[in-house]
Amino acid sequence: MDRLDQILRRSRQLKSVDQCHLFDRTPAIFRDRVVAVDLYKLAGGTFRISEVILTETFHNPLGMDDYFLLSLLVNSGKENSLEVDQGTGHYQRPNQPGRMVLLQTQALEKCQGTGPLHTVMLTMKRTALEARLQDLSGSGAAALDPLLARSFYDDGLELMLKRLLAQHQRSLGAVDPDDTSEFLDGICLQLLSLTGHRHVRVAESDRLRPLAIQRVVDYIETHLGGELTRSQLATIAGVSECHFSRLFTQSVGVSVKQFVLRRRVEQAKSLLRQFASQELPLSQVAAQVGFCHKSRFCEEFRRQVGVSPEVYRSNS
């Protein structure tokens, strides 16, 4: 199967442009260039991950005046390079799978290339990107300027982008926000690394203070039935959201996600021992310990305990 056939086959597995509301008000001249698309909003819509197949590139068709776009080429039906100019000099991105460009919509003077082009794109609102970079490294988006003047390739960054997209495609966008946030942190740090920027990392010896750990654990224990976000827990611990996950893991020995899941299953075991099936159905047990779906609860319970919740309750 040649590259064109591969792209056309993949396009039939994605959505049509008419199914993506983001393009509702886009001029026809730009809509017609989108063959197929799969798009998911992240972090309240300030970031978006998408898989797109284009007949040719376009220059800022959605009026995104304050965005950065990280574009990863998956496949191309043409040999011609992408022509880019962002005010720092003209360069070409070879049409080779794995090649990436970082585009800033305000600075973009030229972005010209013919397809079909199969790409994965991470769209980042500048203010949100600035805040995340500042929190991670004390630097702003200007630290990424060296990447605006060239195309680049990085195995780690490609893997993170594809995993972030696949995670949302598998779950139809219903992904734990903390998982998404960790992916975005990793992508931002990898972009900084590609510029040679020395960002601040949490040392392996760093730990949360005992009182901070206790505050976080107490909060988790009393809120197992509700939503527990990294942002909430970081605030309670009194540390940066971007550093909280690693500090928690280094202090407690497991990730915050695994800690919460363990506590939820322990609470569920207590409820299953306490109530007969007719008094408290599994769907209610799941809801009381913070699982949105009974199936997800049963899957996690079996993973940790080794038996289903029904079997556990009948043997208790």
JSON list of N, CA and C in Angstrom, two decimals, residues 95-129:
[
{"chain": "A", "resi": 95, "resn": "ASN", "atom": "N", "xyz": [9.11, 16.70, 3.76]},
{"chain": "A", "resi": 95, "resn": "ASN", "atom": "CA", "xyz": [7.92, 15.88, 3.93]},
{"chain": "A", "resi": 95, "resn": "ASN", "atom": "C", "xyz": [8.32, 14.46, 4.33]},
{"chain": "A", "resi": 96, "resn": "GLN", "atom": "N", "xyz": [8.87, 14.37, 5.52]},
{"chain": "A", "resi": 96, "resn": "GLN", "atom": "CA", "xyz": [9.32, 13.10, 6.07]},
{"chain": "A", "resi": 96, "resn": "GLN", "atom": "C", "xyz": [8.55, 12.82, 7.36]},
{"chain": "A", "resi": 97, "resn": "PRO", "atom": "N", "xyz": [7.95, 11.64, 7.51]},
{"chain": "A", "resi": 97, "resn": "PRO", "atom": "CA", "xyz": [7.23, 11.31, 8.74]},
{"chain": "A", "resi": 97, "resn": "PRO", "atom": "C", "xyz": [8.09, 11.54, 9.98]},
{"chain": "A", "resi": 98, "resn": "GLY", "atom": "N", "xyz": [7.48, 12.16, 10.98]},
{"chain": "A", "resi": 98, "resn": "GLY", "atom": "CA", "xyz": [8.19, 12.46, 12.22]},
{"chain": "A", "resi": 98, "resn": "GLY", "atom": "C", "xyz": [8.70, 13.88, 12.30]},
{"chain": "A", "resi": 99, "resn": "ARG", "atom": "N", "xyz": [8.74, 14.59, 11.16]},
{"chain": "A", "resi": 99, "resn": "ARG", "atom": "CA", "xyz": [9.19, 15.98, 11.16]},
{"chain": "A", "resi": 99, "resn": "ARG", "atom": "C", "xyz": [8.12, 16.87, 11.80]},
{"chain": "A", "resi": 100, "resn": "MET", "atom": "N", "xyz": [8.58, 17.86, 12.57]},
{"chain": "A", "resi": 100, "resn": "MET", "atom": "CA", "xyz": [7.69, 18.77, 13.27]},
{"chain": "A", "resi": 100, "resn": "MET", "atom": "C", "xyz": [8.02, 20.22, 12.99]},
{"chain": "A", "resi": 101, "resn": "VAL", "atom": "N", "xyz": [6.99, 21.07, 13.13]},
{"chain": "A", "resi": 101, "resn": "VAL", "atom": "CA", "xyz": [7.19, 22.51, 13.11]},
{"chain": "A", "resi": 101, "resn": "VAL", "atom": "C", "xyz": [6.38, 23.11, 14.25]},
{"chain": "A", "resi": 102, "resn": "LEU", "atom": "N", "xyz": [6.89, 24.19, 14.82]},
{"chain": "A", "resi": 102, "resn": "LEU", "atom": "CA", "xyz": [6.16, 24.96, 15.83]},
{"chain": "A", "resi": 102, "resn": "LEU", "atom": "C", "xyz": [5.79, 26.29, 15.17]},
{"chain": "A", "resi": 103, "resn": "LEU", "atom": "N", "xyz": [4.49, 26.56, 15.07]},
{"chain": "A", "resi": 103, "resn": "LEU", "atom": "CA", "xyz": [4.00, 27.75, 14.41]},
{"chain": "A", "resi": 103, "resn": "LEU", "atom": "C", "xyz": [3.37, 28.69, 15.42]},
{"chain": "A", "resi": 104, "resn": "GLN", "atom": "N", "xyz": [3.66, 29.98, 15.30]},
{"chain": "A", "resi": 104, "resn": "GLN", "atom": "CA", "xyz": [3.01, 31.00, 16.13]},
{"chain": "A", "resi": 104, "resn": "GLN", "atom": "C", "xyz": [2.13, 31.83, 15.21]},
{"chain": "A", "resi": 105, "resn": "THR", "atom": "N", "xyz": [0.83, 31.79, 15.44]},
{"chain": "A", "resi": 105, "resn": "THR", "atom": "CA", "xyz": [-0.10, 32.38, 14.48]},
{"chain": "A", "resi": 105, "resn": "THR", "atom": "C", "xyz": [0.11, 33.88, 14.28]},
{"chain": "A", "resi": 106, "resn": "GLN", "atom": "N", "xyz": [0.49, 34.59, 15.33]},
{"chain": "A", "resi": 106, "resn": "GLN", "atom": "CA", "xyz": [0.72, 36.02, 15.20]},
{"chain": "A", "resi": 106, "resn": "GLN", "atom": "C", "xyz": [1.93, 36.34, 14.34]},
{"chain": "A", "resi": 107, "resn": "ALA", "atom": "N", "xyz": [2.92, 35.44, 14.35]},
{"chain": "A", "resi": 107, "resn": "ALA", "atom": "CA", "xyz": [4.16, 35.70, 13.63]},
{"chain": "A", "resi": 107, "resn": "ALA", "atom": "C", "xyz": [4.19, 35.09, 12.24]},
{"chain": "A", "resi": 108, "resn": "LEU", "atom": "N", "xyz": [3.22, 34.23, 11.93]},
{"chain": "A", "resi": 108, "resn": "LEU", "atom": "CA", "xyz": [3.27, 33.45, 10.70]},
{"chain": "A", "resi": 108, "resn": "LEU", "atom": "C", "xyz": [3.07, 34.33, 9.47]},
{"chain": "A", "resi": 109, "resn": "GLU", "atom": "N", "xyz": [4.07, 34.35, 8.60]},
{"chain": "A", "resi": 109, "resn": "GLU", "atom": "CA", "xyz": [4.00, 35.11, 7.36]},
{"chain": "A", "resi": 109, "resn": "GLU", "atom": "C", "xyz": [3.77, 34.20, 6.16]},
{"chain": "A", "resi": 110, "resn": "LYS", "atom": "N", "xyz": [4.23, 32.94, 6.27]},
{"chain": "A", "resi": 110, "resn": "LYS", "atom": "CA", "xyz": [4.04, 32.00, 5.17]},
{"chain": "A", "resi": 110, "resn": "LYS", "atom": "C", "xyz": [4.00, 30.59, 5.72]},
{"chain": "A", "resi": 111, "resn": "CYS", "atom": "N", "xyz": [3.03, 29.82, 5.25]},
{"chain": "A", "resi": 111, "resn": "CYS", "atom": "CA", "xyz": [2.95, 28.40, 5.57]},
{"chain": "A", "resi": 111, "resn": "CYS", "atom": "C", "xyz": [2.30, 27.74, 4.36]},
{"chain": "A", "resi": 112, "resn": "GLN", "atom": "N", "xyz": [3.10, 27.21, 3.48]},
{"chain": "A", "resi": 112, "resn": "GLN", "atom": "CA", "xyz": [2.62, 26.75, 2.18]},
{"chain": "A", "resi": 112, "resn": "GLN", "atom": "C", "xyz": [3.14, 25.35, 1.90]},
{"chain": "A", "resi": 113, "resn": "GLY", "atom": "N", "xyz": [2.18, 24.46, 1.62]},
{"chain": "A", "resi": 113, "resn": "GLY", "atom": "CA", "xyz": [2.55, 23.09, 1.28]},
{"chain": "A", "resi": 113, "resn": "GLY", "atom": "C", "xyz": [1.36, 22.36, 0.71]},
{"chain": "A", "resi": 114, "resn": "THR", "atom": "N", "xyz": [1.62, 21.44, -0.21]},
{"chain": "A", "resi": 114, "resn": "THR", "atom": "CA", "xyz": [0.55, 20.67, -0.83]},
{"chain": "A", "resi": 114, "resn": "THR", "atom": "C", "xyz": [0.55, 19.26, -0.28]},
{"chain": "A", "resi": 115, "resn": "GLY", "atom": "N", "xyz": [-0.63, 18.67, -0.29]},
{"chain": "A", "resi": 115, "resn": "GLY", "atom": "CA", "xyz": [-0.80, 17.34, 0.28]},
{"chain": "A", "resi": 115, "resn": "GLY", "atom": "C", "xyz": [-1.16, 16.30, -0.75]},
{"chain": "A", "resi": 116, "resn": "PRO", "atom": "N", "xyz": [-1.86, 15.27, -0.26]},
{"chain": "A", "resi": 116, "resn": "PRO", "atom": "CA", "xyz": [-2.45, 15.22, 1.07]},
{"chain": "A", "resi": 116, "resn": "PRO", "atom": "C", "xyz": [-1.41, 15.09, 2.18]},
{"chain": "A", "resi": 117, "resn": "LEU", "atom": "N", "xyz": [-1.74, 15.72, 3.32]},
{"chain": "A", "resi": 117, "resn": "LEU", "atom": "CA", "xyz": [-0.88, 15.72, 4.49]},
{"chain": "A", "resi": 117, "resn": "LEU", "atom": "C", "xyz": [-1.63, 15.13, 5.67]},
{"chain": "A", "resi": 118, "resn": "HIS", "atom": "N", "xyz": [-1.06, 14.13, 6.29]},
{"chain": "A", "resi": 118, "resn": "HIS", "atom": "CA", "xyz": [-1.64, 13.51, 7.49]},
{"chain": "A", "resi": 118, "resn": "HIS", "atom": "C", "xyz": [-0.82, 13.99, 8.68]},
{"chain": "A", "resi": 119, "resn": "THR", "atom": "N", "xyz": [-1.44, 14.74, 9.58]},
{"chain": "A", "resi": 119, "resn": "THR", "atom": "CA", "xyz": [-0.71, 15.36, 10.68]},
{"chain": "A", "resi": 119, "resn": "THR", "atom": "C", "xyz": [-1.41, 15.15, 12.01]},
{"chain": "A", "resi": 120, "resn": "VAL", "atom": "N", "xyz": [-0.62, 15.25, 13.07]},
{"chain": "A", "resi": 120, "resn": "VAL", "atom": "CA", "xyz": [-1.13, 15.37, 14.43]},
{"chain": "A", "resi": 120, "resn": "VAL", "atom": "C", "xyz": [-0.76, 16.77, 14.90]},
{"chain": "A", "resi": 121, "resn": "MET", "atom": "N", "xyz": [-1.74, 17.52, 15.40]},
{"chain": "A", "resi": 121, "resn": "MET", "atom": "CA", "xyz": [-1.49, 18.91, 15.80]},
{"chain": "A", "resi": 121, "resn": "MET", "atom": "C", "xyz": [-1.92, 19.17, 17.24]},
{"chain": "A", "resi": 122, "resn": "LEU", "atom": "N", "xyz": [-1.05, 19.83, 17.98]},
{"chain": "A", "resi": 122, "resn": "LEU", "atom": "CA", "xyz": [-1.38, 20.31, 19.31]},
{"chain": "A", "resi": 122, "resn": "LEU", "atom": "C", "xyz": [-1.49, 21.82, 19.23]},
{"chain": "A", "resi": 123, "resn": "THR", "atom": "N", "xyz": [-2.69, 22.35, 19.46]},
{"chain": "A", "resi": 123, "resn": "THR", "atom": "CA", "xyz": [-2.94, 23.78, 19.42]},
{"chain": "A", "resi": 123, "resn": "THR", "atom": "C", "xyz": [-2.93, 24.32, 20.84]},
{"chain": "A", "resi": 124, "resn": "MET", "atom": "N", "xyz": [-2.14, 25.37, 21.08]},
{"chain": "A", "resi": 124, "resn": "MET", "atom": "CA", "xyz": [-1.93, 25.86, 22.44]},
{"chain": "A", "resi": 124, "resn": "MET", "atom": "C", "xyz": [-2.21, 27.37, 22.51]},
{"chain": "A", "resi": 125, "resn": "LYS", "atom": "N", "xyz": [-3.18, 27.77, 23.30]},
{"chain": "A", "resi": 125, "resn": "LYS", "atom": "CA", "xyz": [-3.43, 29.19, 23.49]},
{"chain": "A", "resi": 125, "resn": "LYS", "atom": "C", "xyz": [-2.22, 29.82, 24.17]},
{"chain": "A", "resi": 126, "resn": "ARG", "atom": "N", "xyz": [-1.78, 30.96, 23.66]},
{"chain": "A", "resi": 126, "resn": "ARG", "atom": "CA", "xyz": [-0.52, 31.53, 24.14]},
{"chain": "A", "resi": 126, "resn": "ARG", "atom": "C", "xyz": [-0.54, 31.78, 25.64]},
{"chain": "A", "resi": 127, "resn": "THR", "atom": "N", "xyz": [-1.64, 32.33, 26.17]},
{"chain": "A", "resi": 127, "resn": "THR", "atom": "CA", "xyz": [-1.68, 32.64, 27.60]},
{"chain": "A", "resi": 127, "resn": "THR", "atom": "C", "xyz": [-1.57, 31.38, 28.45]},
{"chain": "A", "resi": 128, "resn": "ALA", "atom": "N", "xyz": [-2.20, 30.30, 27.99]},
{"chain": "A", "resi": 128, "resn": "ALA", "atom": "CA", "xyz": [-2.13, 29.04, 28.73]},
{"chain": "A", "resi": 128, "resn": "ALA", "atom": "C", "xyz": [-0.74, 28.43, 28.64]},
{"chain": "A", "resi": 129, "resn": "LEU", "atom": "N", "xyz": [-0.13, 28.52, 27.46]},
{"chain": "A", "resi": 129, "resn": "LEU", "atom": "CA", "xyz": [1.23, 28.02, 27.29]},
{"chain": "A", "resi": 129, "resn": "LEU", "atom": "C", "xyz": [2.21, 28.82, 28.14]}
]
